């Protein structure tokens, strides 16, 4: 299956500063991707590039097999939904009026019932005639999500969409997004600081730091994957990582760390089959939080409990 | 474009500032009509001229402030980022905004002139004929139409400064600049004083410019103001991100 969206060797420079460096990513249809990383990691910039707000200084973004920037604005706006930075709405209009206005801009003639059904889905039906200025941050976020889904886009880019939501609100938004993926095969790229939130929703996780992709992995249940540390002077190349079904976390001269869903015995067997001289093979239970902190600390400093 | 203009009109629903500015435009009519009725000093020519004169000084400032506010409303709500997701060129969105401001200001101004001319007819119907009334209405309407051409200048100023204060200050300053320049031939360099002089001559030819050369140069300068503002807005609209 061809990917919906692909970035190749993407660089973004702003004010002579490298904001994104050599970003190579592939996004398939009907999947949720979690974009994780600290403030300033480049997550929002990446979303803006994918939305077409920022043009990369180098590299290519391919959307549906065509250069993203060759797509017409009309075509892209119908296929991409987004909440970037802050959902901008008119304070003097009601929630329903704001939704109607947005859909009119997208050349969708919204029936009153359709707008109300969208508001109902995000739990804002009772507040539909409330002015936007009178709503809480949580309501504003929900409205932003409703708006981004209003035209059932192929690609949805969400920057911290659950900011300010209470646990129930977070769950409602999550359910809504998952439903959208199931019903319309929408691809969602969601950037968030809430690790557990992303963990509950995403199919794949992308870790970013200092404008670079530092780790990509399939999202699995806690306990299904482990961190392995193999102390060896042998070289562990990409082919071997693939055989281990592993994602490399760190490579040093005398040891390599990787995350894999395979068991200790399976990993050990593959390494021996490949003639790797194992001085020591250690395995650690790893949570998403552990992995996140490990990656951000540069791989080595974070201590795990065995 | 109709849909975009309708959208722009919806955006300013319930915005009190819009109503306030439009109501203020009736001040010259209210003050002069009230004053005239109160003092009993009824003079057909003075009445038309005083209202027009004050209106011609006030209205350009209101056009400037109103147009600036219309654009500032987007920055205030941080909604310019939404523009990227709309299937329209940014310049089209800007033009629709200017046209919506034009429609509201033009409509209010025409109502203003109609009330003014109707009062003129009501109070002085035995002294003034239909032709004279028509020509005065046309003078006022022409003034409105030409003044509304400056909307792009206010729009550009708002885009560049992103500050409503700067546009308000510029609008208020225009009152003083117009007043100062009005009597001089040099007034051709300032759009509002030029528009005042060029239109008032339809009411009283002695108040216009002497010779067509000044009128031509004034028209060229006004044209340059408008075209350069539109070019500036177009350049601005080509930015991928307007915030």
PDB file of C-alpha atoms in Angstrom, chain B:
ATOM      1  CA  UNK B   1     -17.267  36.489  -3.849  1.00  0.00           C
ATOM      2  CA  UNK B   2     -20.831  36.936  -2.586  1.00  0.00           C
ATOM      3  CA  UNK B   3     -20.358  34.079  -0.141  1.00  0.00           C
ATOM      4  CA  UNK B   4     -17.096  35.536   1.122  1.00  0.00           C
ATOM      5  CA  UNK B   5     -18.699  38.951   1.647  1.00  0.00           C
ATOM      6  CA  UNK B   6     -21.597  37.312   3.489  1.00  0.00           C
ATOM      7  CA  UNK B   7     -19.075  35.521   5.687  1.00  0.00           C
ATOM      8  CA  UNK B   8     -17.357  38.798   6.459  1.00  0.00           C
ATOM      9  CA  UNK B   9     -20.644  40.394   7.447  1.00  0.00           C
ATOM     10  CA  UNK B  10     -21.409  37.458   9.749  1.00  0.00           C
ATOM     11  CA  UNK B  11     -18.023  37.849  11.425  1.00  0.00           C
ATOM     12  CA  UNK B  12     -18.876  41.305  12.769  1.00  0.00           C
ATOM     13  CA  UNK B  13     -22.255  40.285  14.154  1.00  0.00           C
ATOM     14  CA  UNK B  14     -22.636  41.619  17.714  1.00  0.00           C
ATOM     15  CA  UNK B  15     -19.409  43.643  17.486  1.00  0.00           C
ATOM     16  CA  UNK B  16     -20.431  46.851  19.245  1.00  0.00           C
ATOM     17  CA  UNK B  17     -17.541  48.837  17.820  1.00  0.00           C
ATOM     18  CA  UNK B  18     -19.036  48.435  14.344  1.00  0.00           C
ATOM     19  CA  UNK B  19     -22.373  49.879  15.417  1.00  0.00           C
ATOM     20  CA  UNK B  20     -20.706  52.691  17.366  1.00  0.00           C
ATOM     21  CA  UNK B  21     -18.636  53.785  14.374  1.00  0.00           C
ATOM     22  CA  UNK B  22     -21.625  53.691  12.061  1.00  0.00           C
ATOM     23  CA  UNK B  23     -23.779  55.667  14.520  1.00  0.00           C
ATOM     24  CA  UNK B  24     -21.047  58.287  14.986  1.00  0.00           C
ATOM     25  CA  UNK B  25     -21.278  59.015  11.264  1.00  0.00           C
ATOM     26  CA  UNK B  26     -24.723  60.543  11.935  1.00  0.00           C
ATOM     27  CA  UNK B  27     -23.292  63.107  14.374  1.00  0.00           C
ATOM     28  CA  UNK B  28     -22.860  65.944  11.804  1.00  0.00           C
ATOM     29  CA  UNK B  29     -26.474  65.542  10.689  1.00  0.00           C
ATOM     30  CA  UNK B  30     -27.844  65.375  14.238  1.00  0.00           C
ATOM     31  CA  UNK B  31     -25.812  68.321  15.551  1.00  0.00           C
ATOM     32  CA  UNK B  32     -26.519  70.628  12.611  1.00  0.00           C
ATOM     33  CA  UNK B  33     -30.182  69.734  12.206  1.00  0.00           C
ATOM     34  CA  UNK B  34     -30.770  69.971  15.951  1.00  0.00           C
ATOM     35  CA  UNK B  35     -28.817  73.227  16.183  1.00  0.00           C
ATOM     36  CA  UNK B  36     -30.652  74.763  13.273  1.00  0.00           C
ATOM     37  CA  UNK B  37     -34.082  73.825  14.643  1.00  0.00           C
ATOM     38  CA  UNK B  38     -33.090  74.953  18.119  1.00  0.00           C
ATOM     39  CA  UNK B  39     -31.837  78.383  17.041  1.00  0.00           C
ATOM     40  CA  UNK B  40     -34.420  78.779  14.291  1.00  0.00           C
ATOM     41  CA  UNK B  41     -31.678  79.976  11.952  1.00  0.00           C
ATOM     42  CA  UNK B  42     -32.988  78.296   8.818  1.00  0.00           C
ATOM     43  CA  UNK B  43     -30.845  78.688   5.718  1.00  0.00           C
ATOM     44  CA  UNK B  44     -31.023  76.213   2.874  1.00  0.00           C
ATOM     45  CA  UNK B  45     -27.412  76.664   1.718  1.00  0.00           C
ATOM     46  CA  UNK B  46     -25.846  76.799   5.167  1.00  0.00           C
ATOM     47  CA  UNK B  47     -27.702  73.719   6.240  1.00  0.00           C
ATOM     48  CA  UNK B  48     -26.490  71.566   3.370  1.00  0.00           C
ATOM     49  CA  UNK B  49     -22.957  72.944   3.486  1.00  0.00           C
ATOM     50  CA  UNK B  50     -22.478  72.667   7.261  1.00  0.00           C
ATOM     51  CA  UNK B  51     -23.626  69.062   7.370  1.00  0.00           C
ATOM     52  CA  UNK B  52     -21.583  68.126   4.300  1.00  0.00           C
ATOM     53  CA  UNK B  53     -18.525  69.998   5.559  1.00  0.00           C
ATOM     54  CA  UNK B  54     -18.483  68.276   8.946  1.00  0.00           C
ATOM     55  CA  UNK B  55     -19.356  64.953   7.404  1.00  0.00           C
ATOM     56  CA  UNK B  56     -16.536  65.326   4.883  1.00  0.00           C
ATOM     57  CA  UNK B  57     -14.050  65.833   7.692  1.00  0.00           C
ATOM     58  CA  UNK B  58     -15.406  63.091   9.967  1.00  0.00           C
ATOM     59  CA  UNK B  59     -16.319  60.348   7.500  1.00  0.00           C
ATOM     60  CA  UNK B  60     -12.803  59.670   6.129  1.00  0.00           C
ATOM     61  CA  UNK B  61     -11.536  59.195   9.675  1.00  0.00           C
ATOM     62  CA  UNK B  62     -14.387  56.786  10.355  1.00  0.00           C
ATOM     63  CA  UNK B  63     -13.690  54.902   7.124  1.00  0.00           C
ATOM     64  CA  UNK B  64     -10.094  54.533   8.190  1.00  0.00           C
ATOM     65  CA  UNK B  65     -10.885  53.404  11.725  1.00  0.00           C
ATOM     66  CA  UNK B  66     -13.732  51.121  10.650  1.00  0.00           C
ATOM     67  CA  UNK B  67     -11.687  49.412   7.929  1.00  0.00           C
ATOM     68  CA  UNK B  68      -8.756  49.040  10.263  1.00  0.00           C
ATOM     69  CA  UNK B  69     -10.995  47.512  12.883  1.00  0.00           C
ATOM     70  CA  UNK B  70     -12.496  45.145  10.325  1.00  0.00           C
ATOM     71  CA  UNK B  71      -9.049  43.691   9.647  1.00  0.00           C
ATOM     72  CA  UNK B  72      -7.824  43.936  13.195  1.00  0.00           C
ATOM     73  CA  UNK B  73     -10.771  41.742  14.201  1.00  0.00           C
ATOM     74  CA  UNK B  74      -8.958  38.811  12.515  1.00  0.00           C
ATOM     75  CA  UNK B  75      -5.701  39.436  14.361  1.00  0.00           C
ATOM     76  CA  UNK B  76      -7.578  39.899  17.617  1.00  0.00           C
ATOM     77  CA  UNK B  77      -9.255  36.501  17.239  1.00  0.00           C
ATOM     78  CA  UNK B  78      -6.082  34.889  15.859  1.00  0.00           C
ATOM     79  CA  UNK B  79      -8.141  33.642  12.948  1.00  0.00           C
ATOM     80  CA  UNK B  80      -5.673  34.560  10.208  1.00  0.00           C
ATOM     81  CA  UNK B  81      -4.036  31.162  10.752  1.00  0.00           C
ATOM     82  CA  UNK B  82      -7.316  29.598   9.595  1.00  0.00           C
ATOM     83  CA  UNK B  83      -6.816  31.195   6.190  1.00  0.00           C
ATOM     84  CA  UNK B  84      -4.272  28.553   5.226  1.00  0.00           C
ATOM     85  CA  UNK B  85      -6.971  25.904   5.456  1.00  0.00           C
ATOM     86  CA  UNK B  86      -9.436  27.767   3.237  1.00  0.00           C
ATOM     87  CA  UNK B  87      -9.537  27.050  -0.480  1.00  0.00           C
ATOM     88  CA  UNK B  88      -9.146  30.701  -1.438  1.00  0.00           C
ATOM     89  CA  UNK B  89      -6.148  32.828  -2.266  1.00  0.00           C
ATOM     90  CA  UNK B  90      -5.385  35.106   0.673  1.00  0.00           C
ATOM     91  CA  UNK B  91      -5.770  38.155  -1.559  1.00  0.00           C
ATOM     92  CA  UNK B  92      -9.328  37.116  -2.353  1.00  0.00           C
ATOM     93  CA  UNK B  93     -10.061  36.894   1.349  1.00  0.00           C
ATOM     94  CA  UNK B  94      -8.557  40.355   1.827  1.00  0.00           C
ATOM     95  CA  UNK B  95     -10.572  41.766  -1.075  1.00  0.00           C
ATOM     96  CA  UNK B  96     -13.784  40.263   0.303  1.00  0.00           C
ATOM     97  CA  UNK B  97     -13.050  41.885   3.630  1.00  0.00           C
ATOM     98  CA  UNK B  98     -12.534  45.260   1.969  1.00  0.00           C
ATOM     99  CA  UNK B  99     -15.729  44.821  -0.016  1.00  0.00           C
ATOM    100  CA  UNK B 100     -17.714  43.968   3.111  1.00  0.00           C
ATOM    101  CA  UNK B 101     -16.358  47.100   4.804  1.00  0.00           C
ATOM    102  CA  UNK B 102     -17.248  49.020   1.643  1.00  0.00           C
ATOM    103  CA  UNK B 103     -20.816  47.666   1.659  1.00  0.00           C
ATOM    104  CA  UNK B 104     -21.425  48.559   5.313  1.00  0.00           C
ATOM    105  CA  UNK B 105     -19.866  52.018   5.067  1.00  0.00           C
ATOM    106  CA  UNK B 106     -21.502  52.793   1.741  1.00  0.00           C
ATOM    107  CA  UNK B 107     -24.917  51.685   2.993  1.00  0.00           C
ATOM    108  CA  UNK B 108     -24.656  53.753   6.155  1.00  0.00           C
ATOM    109  CA  UNK B 109     -23.357  56.727   4.252  1.00  0.00           C
ATOM    110  CA  UNK B 110     -26.156  56.586   1.684  1.00  0.00           C
ATOM    111  CA  UNK B 111     -28.732  56.406   4.485  1.00  0.00           C
ATOM    112  CA  UNK B 112     -26.989  59.414   6.030  1.00  0.00           C
ATOM    113  CA  UNK B 113     -27.185  61.380   2.781  1.00  0.00           C
ATOM    114  CA  UNK B 114     -30.786  60.364   2.113  1.00  0.00           C
ATOM    115  CA  UNK B 115     -31.873  61.520   5.566  1.00  0.00           C
ATOM    116  CA  UNK B 116     -29.910  64.714   5.093  1.00  0.00           C
ATOM    117  CA  UNK B 117     -31.421  65.425   1.684  1.00  0.00           C
ATOM    118  CA  UNK B 118     -34.898  64.437   2.833  1.00  0.00           C
ATOM    119  CA  UNK B 119     -34.617  66.855   5.790  1.00  0.00           C
ATOM    120  CA  UNK B 120     -33.390  69.504   3.356  1.00  0.00           C
ATOM    121  CA  UNK B 121     -36.446  68.935   1.205  1.00  0.00           C
ATOM    122  CA  UNK B 122     -38.792  68.784   4.197  1.00  0.00           C
ATOM    123  CA  UNK B 123     -37.590  72.081   5.677  1.00  0.00           C
ATOM    124  CA  UNK B 124     -36.864  74.004   2.486  1.00  0.00           C
ATOM    125  CA  UNK B 125     -39.131  72.477  -0.136  1.00  0.00           C
ATOM    126  CA  UNK B 126     -40.320  75.876  -1.277  1.00  0.00           C
ATOM    127  CA  UNK B 127     -36.795  77.189  -1.749  1.00  0.00           C
ATOM    128  CA  UNK B 128     -35.107  74.256  -3.414  1.00  0.00           C
ATOM    129  CA  UNK B 129     -35.917  72.359  -6.583  1.00  0.00           C
ATOM    130  CA  UNK B 130     -35.564  68.705  -7.433  1.00  0.00           C
ATOM    131  CA  UNK B 131     -32.528  69.315  -9.639  1.00  0.00           C
ATOM    132  CA  UNK B 132     -30.647  71.129  -6.873  1.00  0.00           C
ATOM    133  CA  UNK B 133     -31.515  68.443  -4.389  1.00  0.00           C
ATOM    134  CA  UNK B 134     -30.390  65.778  -6.833  1.00  0.00           C
ATOM    135  CA  UNK B 135     -27.069  67.502  -7.465  1.00  0.00           C
ATOM    136  CA  UNK B 136     -26.430  67.857  -3.724  1.00  0.00           C
ATOM    137  CA  UNK B 137     -27.224  64.219  -3.187  1.00  0.00           C
ATOM    138  CA  UNK B 138     -24.848  63.336  -5.999  1.00  0.00           C
ATOM    139  CA  UNK B 139     -22.126  65.537  -4.474  1.00  0.00           C
ATOM    140  CA  UNK B 140     -22.484  63.731  -1.155  1.00  0.00           C
ATOM    141  CA  UNK B 141     -22.620  60.314  -2.816  1.00  0.00           C
ATOM    142  CA  UNK B 142     -19.592  61.028  -4.988  1.00  0.00           C
ATOM    143  CA  UNK B 143     -17.716  62.106  -1.892  1.00  0.00           C
ATOM    144  CA  UNK B 144     -18.629  58.811  -0.190  1.00  0.00           C
ATOM    145  CA  UNK B 145     -17.604  56.713  -3.176  1.00  0.00           C
ATOM    146  CA  UNK B 146     -14.222  58.403  -3.540  1.00  0.00           C
ATOM    147  CA  UNK B 147     -13.549  58.283   0.192  1.00  0.00           C
ATOM    148  CA  UNK B 148     -14.257  54.568   0.321  1.00  0.00           C
ATOM    149  CA  UNK B 149     -11.439  54.038  -2.175  1.00  0.00           C
ATOM    150  CA  UNK B 150      -8.997  54.566   0.694  1.00  0.00           C
ATOM    151  CA  UNK B 151     -10.071  51.330   2.413  1.00  0.00           C
ATOM    152  CA  UNK B 152      -6.982  49.477   1.051  1.00  0.00           C
ATOM    153  CA  UNK B 153      -4.700  52.055   2.691  1.00  0.00           C
ATOM    154  CA  UNK B 154      -6.284  51.377   6.103  1.00  0.00           C
ATOM    155  CA  UNK B 155      -6.186  47.634   5.452  1.00  0.00           C
ATOM    156  CA  UNK B 156      -2.495  47.719   4.578  1.00  0.00           C
ATOM    157  CA  UNK B 157      -1.710  49.817   7.635  1.00  0.00           C
ATOM    158  CA  UNK B 158      -3.473  47.270   9.858  1.00  0.00           C
ATOM    159  CA  UNK B 159      -1.621  44.386   8.225  1.00  0.00           C
ATOM    160  CA  UNK B 160       1.735  46.062   8.616  1.00  0.00           C
ATOM    161  CA  UNK B 161       1.306  47.376  12.164  1.00  0.00           C
ATOM    162  CA  UNK B 162      -1.157  44.747  13.473  1.00  0.00           C
ATOM    163  CA  UNK B 163      -2.255  47.491  15.817  1.00  0.00           C
ATOM    164  CA  UNK B 164      -5.672  49.075  15.926  1.00  0.00           C
ATOM    165  CA  UNK B 165      -4.215  52.001  17.845  1.00  0.00           C
ATOM    166  CA  UNK B 166      -2.009  53.043  14.939  1.00  0.00           C
ATOM    167  CA  UNK B 167      -4.991  53.002  12.581  1.00  0.00           C
ATOM    168  CA  UNK B 168      -7.151  54.971  15.013  1.00  0.00           C
ATOM    169  CA  UNK B 169      -4.380  57.536  15.479  1.00  0.00           C
ATOM    170  CA  UNK B 170      -3.911  57.778  11.705  1.00  0.00           C
ATOM    171  CA  UNK B 171      -7.679  58.180  11.247  1.00  0.00           C
ATOM    172  CA  UNK B 172      -7.914  60.941  13.832  1.00  0.00           C
ATOM    173  CA  UNK B 173      -4.776  62.625  12.515  1.00  0.00           C
ATOM    174  CA  UNK B 174      -6.363  62.675   9.066  1.00  0.00           C
ATOM    175  CA  UNK B 175      -9.008  65.087  10.434  1.00  0.00           C
ATOM    176  CA  UNK B 176      -6.327  67.613  11.327  1.00  0.00           C
ATOM    177  CA  UNK B 177      -4.292  67.086   8.171  1.00  0.00           C
ATOM    178  CA  UNK B 178      -7.402  67.516   6.018  1.00  0.00           C
ATOM    179  CA  UNK B 179      -8.357  70.711   7.853  1.00  0.00           C
ATOM    180  CA  UNK B 180      -4.865  72.154   7.577  1.00  0.00           C
ATOM    181  CA  UNK B 181      -4.374  71.343   3.893  1.00  0.00           C
ATOM    182  CA  UNK B 182      -7.891  72.011   2.669  1.00  0.00           C
ATOM    183  CA  UNK B 183      -7.405  75.569   1.444  1.00  0.00           C
ATOM    184  CA  UNK B 184      -4.073  75.003  -0.296  1.00  0.00           C
ATOM    185  CA  UNK B 185      -3.359  73.631  -3.760  1.00  0.00           C
ATOM    186  CA  UNK B 186      -0.951  71.335  -1.970  1.00  0.00           C
ATOM    187  CA  UNK B 187      -4.031  69.475  -0.696  1.00  0.00           C
ATOM    188  CA  UNK B 188      -3.806  67.276  -3.802  1.00  0.00           C
ATOM    189  CA  UNK B 189      -1.145  65.187  -2.029  1.00  0.00           C
ATOM    190  CA  UNK B 190      -3.499  64.101   0.735  1.00  0.00           C
ATOM    191  CA  UNK B 191      -6.377  61.856  -0.398  1.00  0.00           C
ATOM    192  CA  UNK B 192      -9.036  63.145   1.978  1.00  0.00           C
ATOM    193  CA  UNK B 193      -8.466  66.842   1.347  1.00  0.00           C
ATOM    194  CA  UNK B 194      -8.251  66.179  -2.392  1.00  0.00           C
ATOM    195  CA  UNK B 195     -11.502  64.222  -2.381  1.00  0.00           C
ATOM    196  CA  UNK B 196     -13.199  66.971  -0.394  1.00  0.00           C
ATOM    197  CA  UNK B 197     -12.101  69.667  -2.850  1.00  0.00           C
ATOM    198  CA  UNK B 198     -12.876  67.634  -5.945  1.00  0.00           C
ATOM    199  CA  UNK B 199     -16.419  66.827  -4.840  1.00  0.00           C
ATOM    200  CA  UNK B 200     -17.412  70.101  -3.183  1.00  0.00           C
ATOM    201  CA  UNK B 201     -17.012  71.860  -6.530  1.00  0.00           C
ATOM    202  CA  UNK B 202     -20.190  70.165  -7.698  1.00  0.00           C
ATOM    203  CA  UNK B 203     -21.950  72.131  -5.000  1.00  0.00           C
ATOM    204  CA  UNK B 204     -19.901  75.304  -5.352  1.00  0.00           C
ATOM    205  CA  UNK B 205     -17.429  75.475  -8.222  1.00  0.00           C
ATOM    206  CA  UNK B 206     -15.486  78.249  -6.487  1.00  0.00           C
ATOM    207  CA  UNK B 207     -14.376  75.765  -3.837  1.00  0.00           C
ATOM    208  CA  UNK B 208     -12.723  73.378  -6.302  1.00  0.00           C
ATOM    209  CA  UNK B 209      -9.250  73.597  -7.810  1.00  0.00           C
ATOM    210  CA  UNK B 210      -8.297  76.264 -10.304  1.00  0.00           C
ATOM    211  CA  UNK B 211      -7.482  74.522 -13.534  1.00  0.00           C
ATOM    212  CA  UNK B 212      -7.661  70.919 -14.492  1.00  0.00           C
ATOM    213  CA  UNK B 213      -3.953  70.297 -14.025  1.00  0.00           C
ATOM    214  CA  UNK B 214      -4.245  70.166 -10.249  1.00  0.00           C
ATOM    215  CA  UNK B 215      -7.265  67.886 -10.538  1.00  0.00           C
ATOM    216  CA  UNK B 216      -5.347  65.569 -12.830  1.00  0.00           C
ATOM    217  CA  UNK B 217      -2.287  65.461 -10.597  1.00  0.00           C
ATOM    218  CA  UNK B 218      -4.496  64.935  -7.561  1.00  0.00           C
ATOM    219  CA  UNK B 219      -6.236  62.052  -9.327  1.00  0.00           C
ATOM    220  CA  UNK B 220      -2.895  60.495 -10.262  1.00  0.00           C
ATOM    221  CA  UNK B 221      -1.657  60.773  -6.666  1.00  0.00           C
ATOM    222  CA  UNK B 222      -4.903  59.279  -5.307  1.00  0.00           C
ATOM    223  CA  UNK B 223      -4.641  56.478  -7.857  1.00  0.00           C
ATOM    224  CA  UNK B 224      -1.048  55.799  -6.808  1.00  0.00           C
ATOM    225  CA  UNK B 225      -2.047  55.647  -3.151  1.00  0.00           C
ATOM    226  CA  UNK B 226      -4.729  53.066  -3.912  1.00  0.00           C
ATOM    227  CA  UNK B 227      -2.704  50.974  -6.360  1.00  0.00           C
ATOM    228  CA  UNK B 228       0.364  50.885  -4.135  1.00  0.00           C
ATOM    229  CA  UNK B 229      -1.796  49.820  -1.171  1.00  0.00           C
ATOM    230  CA  UNK B 230      -3.359  47.070  -3.245  1.00  0.00           C
ATOM    231  CA  UNK B 231       0.079  45.918  -4.397  1.00  0.00           C
ATOM    232  CA  UNK B 232       1.228  45.965  -0.777  1.00  0.00           C
ATOM    233  CA  UNK B 233      -1.774  43.877   0.266  1.00  0.00           C
ATOM    234  CA  UNK B 234      -1.168  41.474  -2.597  1.00  0.00           C
ATOM    235  CA  UNK B 235       2.461  41.046  -1.583  1.00  0.00           C
ATOM    236  CA  UNK B 236       1.341  40.508   1.981  1.00  0.00           C
ATOM    237  CA  UNK B 237      -1.219  37.934   0.879  1.00  0.00           C
ATOM    238  CA  UNK B 238       1.537  35.908  -0.769  1.00  0.00           C
ATOM    239  CA  UNK B 239       3.106  35.223   2.601  1.00  0.00           C
ATOM    240  CA  UNK B 240       2.319  31.631   3.473  1.00  0.00           C
ATOM    241  CA  UNK B 241       1.517  32.649   6.991  1.00  0.00           C
ATOM    242  CA  UNK B 242      -0.383  35.757   8.007  1.00  0.00           C
ATOM    243  CA  UNK B 243      -0.283  36.277  11.729  1.00  0.00           C
TER     244      UNK B 243
END
